[in-house]
Amino acid sequence: MCIPDIDETVRMAARALGRNGLAHAYGHCSMRIDADSFIVCAALPMGVIEDQPGTVVPIRGPLPQGVLGEVRVHQQIYALRPDVNGICRSMPPALMALSTYGIVPVARHGIGAYFAEGPALWNDPRLLRDDESARNVAQELGAGHAIVLRGNGVVVVGESLEQAVTLTWFLEDAARIERDVRMMGLDPQAGRLDPQETQARQVWAGDVVSRMWTWLNRHDRP
């Protein structure tokens, strides 16, 4: 994929996150170009991005001028995870609320099955604006799809940026289910998918990503 096409995908992803309630004034997303660089969206509220181009960022080295400080997290993840080609940094509201108590959603329904034991939790609400913090978060993410930052949103990764956006929506849906179960006073240890049920639902066949990508980008259509 050429750089203009990557840049357009990044803009679409940013709008999808912002216009579907997964991010507000803050947050960013990116897509890998190659082993040495990626494009991050413009430093604007993602939901208002239109034709503003993203910025090419080196995976190793200083951030270019005008790029948000937390984009260091993207650098560190791309450096550690050659399988990752897209990253979303967002603040979904239900996930954020649970995170303030150190709670992450577990697999209770089909969409939640993509996070069988729940995402990783980074138990520190401070911004990730230095290389050491960013590196530590990337290491704590490990081989997973997401790491929740206590009181500070989430970082979600995917084999593609479209998959990362899809997983961000899936995780917020799982958080809404988790919140509702707890609000109803139900036993949080009950009502979970068992390992066989979870594995059966962790599939990407049937255009799972493309269908969600199309739906999340419905606001881009007349």
Short mmCIF file of the C-alpha atoms (twelve columns), coordinates in Angstrom:
data_MODEL
# 
_entry.id   MODEL 
# 
loop_
_atom_site.group_PDB 
_atom_site.id 
_atom_site.type_symbol 
_atom_site.label_atom_id 
_atom_site.label_alt_id 
_atom_site.label_comp_id 
_atom_site.label_asym_id 
_atom_site.label_seq_id 
_atom_site.Cartn_x 
_atom_site.Cartn_y 
_atom_site.Cartn_z 
_atom_site.pdbx_PDB_model_num 
ATOM 1   C CA . MET A 1   0.000   0.000   0.000  1 
ATOM 2   C CA . CYS A 2   1.378   3.407   -0.928 1 
ATOM 3   C CA . ILE A 3   1.749   6.254   1.578  1 
ATOM 4   C CA . PRO A 4   -1.276  8.261   0.306  1 
ATOM 5   C CA . ASP A 5   -3.487  5.188   0.730  1 
ATOM 6   C CA . ILE A 6   -2.096  4.538   4.208  1 
ATOM 7   C CA . ASP A 7   -2.700  8.182   5.133  1 
ATOM 8   C CA . GLU A 8   -6.316  7.953   3.970  1 
ATOM 9   C CA . THR A 9   -6.870  4.775   5.999  1 
ATOM 10  C CA . VAL A 10  -5.450  6.539   9.072  1 
ATOM 11  C CA . ARG A 11  -7.843  9.466   8.560  1 
ATOM 12  C CA . MET A 12  -10.788 7.090   8.207  1 
ATOM 13  C CA . ALA A 13  -9.773  5.226   11.344 1 
ATOM 14  C CA . ALA A 14  -9.455  8.475   13.295 1 
ATOM 15  C CA . ARG A 15  -12.919 9.599   12.242 1 
ATOM 16  C CA . ALA A 16  -14.390 6.190   13.051 1 
ATOM 17  C CA . LEU A 17  -12.980 6.317   16.575 1 
ATOM 18  C CA . GLY A 18  -14.037 9.910   17.168 1 
ATOM 19  C CA . ARG A 19  -17.496 9.771   15.637 1 
ATOM 20  C CA . ASN A 20  -18.528 6.523   17.327 1 
ATOM 21  C CA . GLY A 21  -17.910 7.697   20.873 1 
ATOM 22  C CA . LEU A 22  -14.599 5.844   21.342 1 
ATOM 23  C CA . ALA A 23  -12.535 9.021   21.688 1 
ATOM 24  C CA . HIS A 24  -13.185 12.682  22.416 1 
ATOM 25  C CA . ALA A 25  -10.735 15.592  22.086 1 
ATOM 26  C CA . TYR A 26  -7.769  13.336  22.780 1 
ATOM 27  C CA . GLY A 27  -6.391  10.164  21.254 1 
ATOM 28  C CA . HIS A 28  -4.567  9.103   18.109 1 
ATOM 29  C CA . CYS A 29  -4.167  6.182   15.720 1 
ATOM 30  C CA . SER A 30  -1.455  5.004   13.383 1 
ATOM 31  C CA . MET A 31  -0.603  2.528   10.658 1 
ATOM 32  C CA . ARG A 32  2.744   0.918   9.879  1 
ATOM 33  C CA . ILE A 33  4.427   1.806   6.584  1 
ATOM 34  C CA . ASP A 34  7.351   -0.609  6.866  1 
ATOM 35  C CA . ALA A 35  9.898   -1.908  9.372  1 
ATOM 36  C CA . ASP A 36  11.194  1.602   10.013 1 
ATOM 37  C CA . SER A 37  8.241   3.992   9.981  1 
ATOM 38  C CA . PHE A 38  4.509   4.570   10.425 1 
ATOM 39  C CA . ILE A 39  1.933   7.300   9.866  1 
ATOM 40  C CA . VAL A 40  0.100   8.830   12.824 1 
ATOM 41  C CA . CYS A 41  -3.035  10.931  12.436 1 
ATOM 42  C CA . ALA A 42  -2.967  14.717  12.722 1 
ATOM 43  C CA . ALA A 43  -2.759  16.088  16.276 1 
ATOM 44  C CA . LEU A 44  -6.433  17.034  16.323 1 
ATOM 45  C CA . PRO A 45  -9.600  15.625  17.903 1 
ATOM 46  C CA . MET A 46  -9.989  12.526  15.756 1 
ATOM 47  C CA . GLY A 47  -13.654 13.090  15.002 1 
ATOM 48  C CA . VAL A 48  -12.952 16.407  13.240 1 
ATOM 49  C CA . ILE A 49  -10.121 15.181  11.017 1 
ATOM 50  C CA . GLU A 50  -11.020 15.568  7.347  1 
ATOM 51  C CA . ASP A 51  -8.206  16.123  4.828  1 
ATOM 52  C CA . GLN A 52  -5.496  16.984  7.343  1 
ATOM 53  C CA . PRO A 53  -2.569  14.668  6.571  1 
ATOM 54  C CA . GLY A 54  -0.889  12.511  9.139  1 
ATOM 55  C CA . THR A 55  2.824   12.552  9.902  1 
ATOM 56  C CA . VAL A 56  5.423   9.950   9.039  1 
ATOM 57  C CA . VAL A 57  7.154   8.917   12.278 1 
ATOM 58  C CA . PRO A 58  10.325  6.828   12.616 1 
ATOM 59  C CA . ILE A 59  9.938   3.705   14.726 1 
ATOM 60  C CA . ARG A 60  13.319  4.461   16.272 1 
ATOM 61  C CA . GLY A 61  14.350  8.035   16.934 1 
ATOM 62  C CA . PRO A 62  12.926  11.380  18.099 1 
ATOM 63  C CA . LEU A 63  9.323   12.279  17.374 1 
ATOM 64  C CA . PRO A 64  8.882   14.775  14.535 1 
ATOM 65  C CA . GLN A 65  7.827   18.294  15.452 1 
ATOM 66  C CA . GLY A 66  4.096   18.617  16.105 1 
ATOM 67  C CA . VAL A 67  3.552   14.937  16.923 1 
ATOM 68  C CA . LEU A 68  1.899   14.250  20.289 1 
ATOM 69  C CA . GLY A 69  4.174   12.977  23.057 1 
ATOM 70  C CA . GLU A 70  2.249   9.759   23.691 1 
ATOM 71  C CA . VAL A 71  2.957   8.629   20.131 1 
ATOM 72  C CA . ARG A 72  6.108   7.204   21.745 1 
ATOM 73  C CA . VAL A 73  3.887   4.283   22.726 1 
ATOM 74  C CA . HIS A 74  3.266   3.547   19.052 1 
ATOM 75  C CA . GLN A 75  7.024   3.600   18.411 1 
ATOM 76  C CA . GLN A 76  7.737   1.145   21.190 1 
ATOM 77  C CA . ILE A 77  4.967   -1.271  20.214 1 
ATOM 78  C CA . TYR A 78  5.927   -1.314  16.534 1 
ATOM 79  C CA . ALA A 79  9.538   -1.930  17.546 1 
ATOM 80  C CA . LEU A 80  8.618   -4.882  19.782 1 
ATOM 81  C CA . ARG A 81  5.767   -6.353  17.711 1 
ATOM 82  C CA . PRO A 82  6.479   -6.933  13.993 1 
ATOM 83  C CA . ASP A 83  3.017   -8.512  13.750 1 
ATOM 84  C CA . VAL A 84  1.323   -5.188  14.628 1 
ATOM 85  C CA . ASN A 85  0.395   -2.944  11.711 1 
ATOM 86  C CA . GLY A 86  -2.170  -0.656  13.333 1 
ATOM 87  C CA . ILE A 87  -2.565  1.016   16.738 1 
ATOM 88  C CA . CYS A 88  -5.438  2.943   18.347 1 
ATOM 89  C CA . ARG A 89  -5.067  5.093   21.457 1 
ATOM 90  C CA . SER A 90  -8.520  6.106   22.688 1 
ATOM 91  C CA . MET A 91  -10.723 6.781   25.709 1 
ATOM 92  C CA . PRO A 92  -13.917 4.681   25.463 1 
ATOM 93  C CA . PRO A 93  -16.237 5.780   28.311 1 
ATOM 94  C CA . ALA A 94  -17.378 2.446   29.815 1 
ATOM 95  C CA . LEU A 95  -13.857 1.049   29.695 1 
ATOM 96  C CA . MET A 96  -12.539 4.243   31.274 1 
ATOM 97  C CA . ALA A 97  -15.050 4.061   34.135 1 
ATOM 98  C CA . LEU A 98  -14.162 0.452   34.963 1 
ATOM 99  C CA . SER A 99  -10.457 1.202   34.752 1 
ATOM 100 C CA . THR A 100 -10.599 3.740   37.573 1 
ATOM 101 C CA . TYR A 101 -11.187 0.784   39.898 1 
ATOM 102 C CA . GLY A 102 -8.652  -1.417  38.160 1 
ATOM 103 C CA . ILE A 103 -11.396 -3.488  36.505 1 
ATOM 104 C CA . VAL A 104 -11.115 -4.812  32.958 1 
ATOM 105 C CA . PRO A 105 -13.896 -6.653  31.095 1 
ATOM 106 C CA . VAL A 106 -13.788 -10.430 30.712 1 
ATOM 107 C CA . ALA A 107 -15.362 -12.699 28.092 1 
ATOM 108 C CA . ARG A 108 -19.112 -12.751 28.753 1 
ATOM 109 C CA . HIS A 109 -20.521 -12.565 25.211 1 
ATOM 110 C CA . GLY A 110 -19.378 -13.286 21.682 1 
ATOM 111 C CA . ILE A 111 -17.657 -9.989  21.018 1 
ATOM 112 C CA . GLY A 112 -15.958 -10.089 24.398 1 
ATOM 113 C CA . ALA A 113 -14.430 -13.470 23.528 1 
ATOM 114 C CA . TYR A 114 -11.630 -11.716 21.657 1 
ATOM 115 C CA . PHE A 115 -10.322 -10.727 25.102 1 
ATOM 116 C CA . ALA A 116 -10.612 -14.086 26.859 1 
ATOM 117 C CA . GLU A 117 -9.021  -13.200 30.200 1 
ATOM 118 C CA . GLY A 118 -9.485  -9.484  29.773 1 
ATOM 119 C CA . PRO A 119 -6.903  -7.041  28.421 1 
ATOM 120 C CA . ALA A 120 -3.745  -6.190  30.309 1 
ATOM 121 C CA . LEU A 121 -3.988  -3.399  32.901 1 
ATOM 122 C CA . TRP A 122 -1.417  -0.627  33.330 1 
ATOM 123 C CA . ASN A 123 -2.019  0.535   36.882 1 
ATOM 124 C CA . ASP A 124 -0.813  4.124   36.464 1 
ATOM 125 C CA . PRO A 125 -2.968  7.088   35.345 1 
ATOM 126 C CA . ARG A 126 -0.071  9.316   34.264 1 
ATOM 127 C CA . LEU A 127 0.443   10.260  30.626 1 
ATOM 128 C CA . LEU A 128 3.023   8.277   28.671 1 
ATOM 129 C CA . ARG A 129 5.230   11.101  27.475 1 
ATOM 130 C CA . ASP A 130 8.688   9.649   28.025 1 
ATOM 131 C CA . ASP A 131 10.445  6.752   26.351 1 
ATOM 132 C CA . GLU A 132 10.777  4.664   29.502 1 
ATOM 133 C CA . SER A 133 7.051   4.731   30.315 1 
ATOM 134 C CA . ALA A 134 6.151   4.010   26.700 1 
ATOM 135 C CA . ARG A 135 8.574   1.081   26.581 1 
ATOM 136 C CA . ASN A 136 7.221   -0.350  29.823 1 
ATOM 137 C CA . VAL A 137 3.636   -0.212  28.540 1 
ATOM 138 C CA . ALA A 138 4.657   -1.910  25.289 1 
ATOM 139 C CA . GLN A 139 6.381   -4.661  27.257 1 
ATOM 140 C CA . GLU A 140 3.364   -5.094  29.555 1 
ATOM 141 C CA . LEU A 141 1.103   -5.409  26.497 1 
ATOM 142 C CA . GLY A 142 3.177   -8.425  25.503 1 
ATOM 143 C CA . ALA A 143 1.542   -10.476 22.755 1 
ATOM 144 C CA . GLY A 144 -1.959  -9.224  23.584 1 
ATOM 145 C CA . HIS A 145 -4.375  -7.054  21.650 1 
ATOM 146 C CA . ALA A 146 -4.973  -4.359  24.278 1 
ATOM 147 C CA . ILE A 147 -3.714  -2.721  27.426 1 
ATOM 148 C CA . VAL A 148 -6.039  -0.622  29.572 1 
ATOM 149 C CA . LEU A 149 -4.441  2.411   31.216 1 
ATOM 150 C CA . ARG A 150 -6.021  3.067   34.626 1 
ATOM 151 C CA . GLY A 151 -8.107  6.230   34.325 1 
ATOM 152 C CA . ASN A 152 -6.411  7.009   31.022 1 
ATOM 153 C CA . GLY A 153 -8.059  5.003   28.260 1 
ATOM 154 C CA . VAL A 154 -6.627  2.122   26.257 1 
ATOM 155 C CA . VAL A 155 -4.122  1.142   23.594 1 
ATOM 156 C CA . VAL A 156 -5.358  -1.480  21.108 1 
ATOM 157 C CA . VAL A 157 -3.276  -3.130  18.401 1 
ATOM 158 C CA . GLY A 158 -4.082  -5.256  15.381 1 
ATOM 159 C CA . GLU A 159 -2.636  -7.018  12.377 1 
ATOM 160 C CA . SER A 160 -4.174  -4.113  10.462 1 
ATOM 161 C CA . LEU A 161 -5.435  -0.701  11.505 1 
ATOM 162 C CA . GLU A 162 -8.944  -1.812  10.529 1 
ATOM 163 C CA . GLN A 163 -8.631  -4.730  12.947 1 
ATOM 164 C CA . ALA A 164 -7.353  -2.448  15.714 1 
ATOM 165 C CA . VAL A 165 -10.362 -0.151  15.262 1 
ATOM 166 C CA . THR A 166 -12.696 -3.160  15.284 1 
ATOM 167 C CA . LEU A 167 -11.106 -4.511  18.472 1 
ATOM 168 C CA . THR A 168 -11.427 -1.100  20.121 1 
ATOM 169 C CA . TRP A 169 -15.179 -1.201  19.550 1 
ATOM 170 C CA . PHE A 170 -15.335 -4.847  20.695 1 
ATOM 171 C CA . LEU A 171 -13.513 -3.996  23.920 1 
ATOM 172 C CA . GLU A 172 -15.808 -1.083  24.703 1 
ATOM 173 C CA . ASP A 173 -18.831 -3.321  24.071 1 
ATOM 174 C CA . ALA A 174 -17.362 -5.871  26.491 1 
ATOM 175 C CA . ALA A 175 -16.863 -3.053  29.010 1 
ATOM 176 C CA . ARG A 176 -20.516 -2.023  28.699 1 
ATOM 177 C CA . ILE A 177 -21.559 -5.613  29.401 1 
ATOM 178 C CA . GLU A 178 -19.166 -5.800  32.377 1 
ATOM 179 C CA . ARG A 179 -20.465 -2.519  33.778 1 
ATOM 180 C CA . ASP A 180 -24.096 -3.583  33.408 1 
ATOM 181 C CA . VAL A 181 -23.513 -6.982  35.046 1 
ATOM 182 C CA . ARG A 182 -21.936 -5.284  38.034 1 
ATOM 183 C CA . MET A 183 -24.620 -2.573  38.192 1 
ATOM 184 C CA . MET A 184 -27.277 -5.311  38.384 1 
ATOM 185 C CA . GLY A 185 -25.536 -6.718  41.446 1 
ATOM 186 C CA . LEU A 186 -24.753 -10.029 39.756 1 
ATOM 187 C CA . ASP A 187 -21.770 -12.153 40.750 1 
ATOM 188 C CA . PRO A 188 -18.882 -10.918 38.581 1 
ATOM 189 C CA . GLN A 189 -17.256 -14.354 38.769 1 
ATOM 190 C CA . ALA A 190 -20.302 -15.985 37.136 1 
ATOM 191 C CA . GLY A 191 -21.696 -15.606 33.638 1 
ATOM 192 C CA . ARG A 192 -18.378 -15.978 31.839 1 
ATOM 193 C CA . LEU A 193 -17.774 -17.884 28.625 1 
ATOM 194 C CA . ASP A 194 -15.901 -21.124 29.248 1 
ATOM 195 C CA . PRO A 195 -12.637 -21.817 27.354 1 
ATOM 196 C CA . GLN A 196 -14.340 -23.842 24.626 1 
ATOM 197 C CA . GLU A 197 -17.005 -21.185 24.056 1 
ATOM 198 C CA . THR A 198 -14.360 -18.464 24.002 1 
ATOM 199 C CA . GLN A 199 -12.178 -20.274 21.494 1 
ATOM 200 C CA . ALA A 200 -15.153 -20.982 19.255 1 
ATOM 201 C CA . ARG A 201 -15.945 -17.268 19.047 1 
ATOM 202 C CA . GLN A 202 -12.391 -16.049 18.432 1 
ATOM 203 C CA . VAL A 203 -12.689 -16.169 14.662 1 
ATOM 204 C CA . TRP A 204 -12.062 -13.604 11.937 1 
ATOM 205 C CA . ALA A 205 -13.833 -15.459 9.104  1 
ATOM 206 C CA . GLY A 206 -17.027 -14.060 7.651  1 
ATOM 207 C CA . ASP A 207 -15.704 -10.528 7.048  1 
ATOM 208 C CA . VAL A 208 -15.746 -9.743  10.775 1 
ATOM 209 C CA . VAL A 209 -13.367 -6.800  10.387 1 
ATOM 210 C CA . SER A 210 -14.659 -5.425  7.099  1 
ATOM 211 C CA . ARG A 211 -18.269 -5.428  8.287  1 
ATOM 212 C CA . MET A 212 -17.432 -3.558  11.490 1 
ATOM 213 C CA . TRP A 213 -15.109 -1.192  9.583  1 
ATOM 214 C CA . THR A 214 -17.945 -0.394  7.164  1 
ATOM 215 C CA . TRP A 215 -20.396 0.202   10.003 1 
ATOM 216 C CA . LEU A 216 -18.024 2.399   12.002 1 
ATOM 217 C CA . ASN A 217 -17.369 4.484   8.893  1 
ATOM 218 C CA . ARG A 218 -21.057 4.968   8.123  1 
ATOM 219 C CA . HIS A 219 -20.763 8.615   9.216  1 
ATOM 220 C CA . ASP A 220 -18.403 9.197   6.283  1 
ATOM 221 C CA . ARG A 221 -21.185 8.394   3.845  1 
ATOM 222 C CA . PRO A 222 -23.829 10.817  2.592  1 
# 
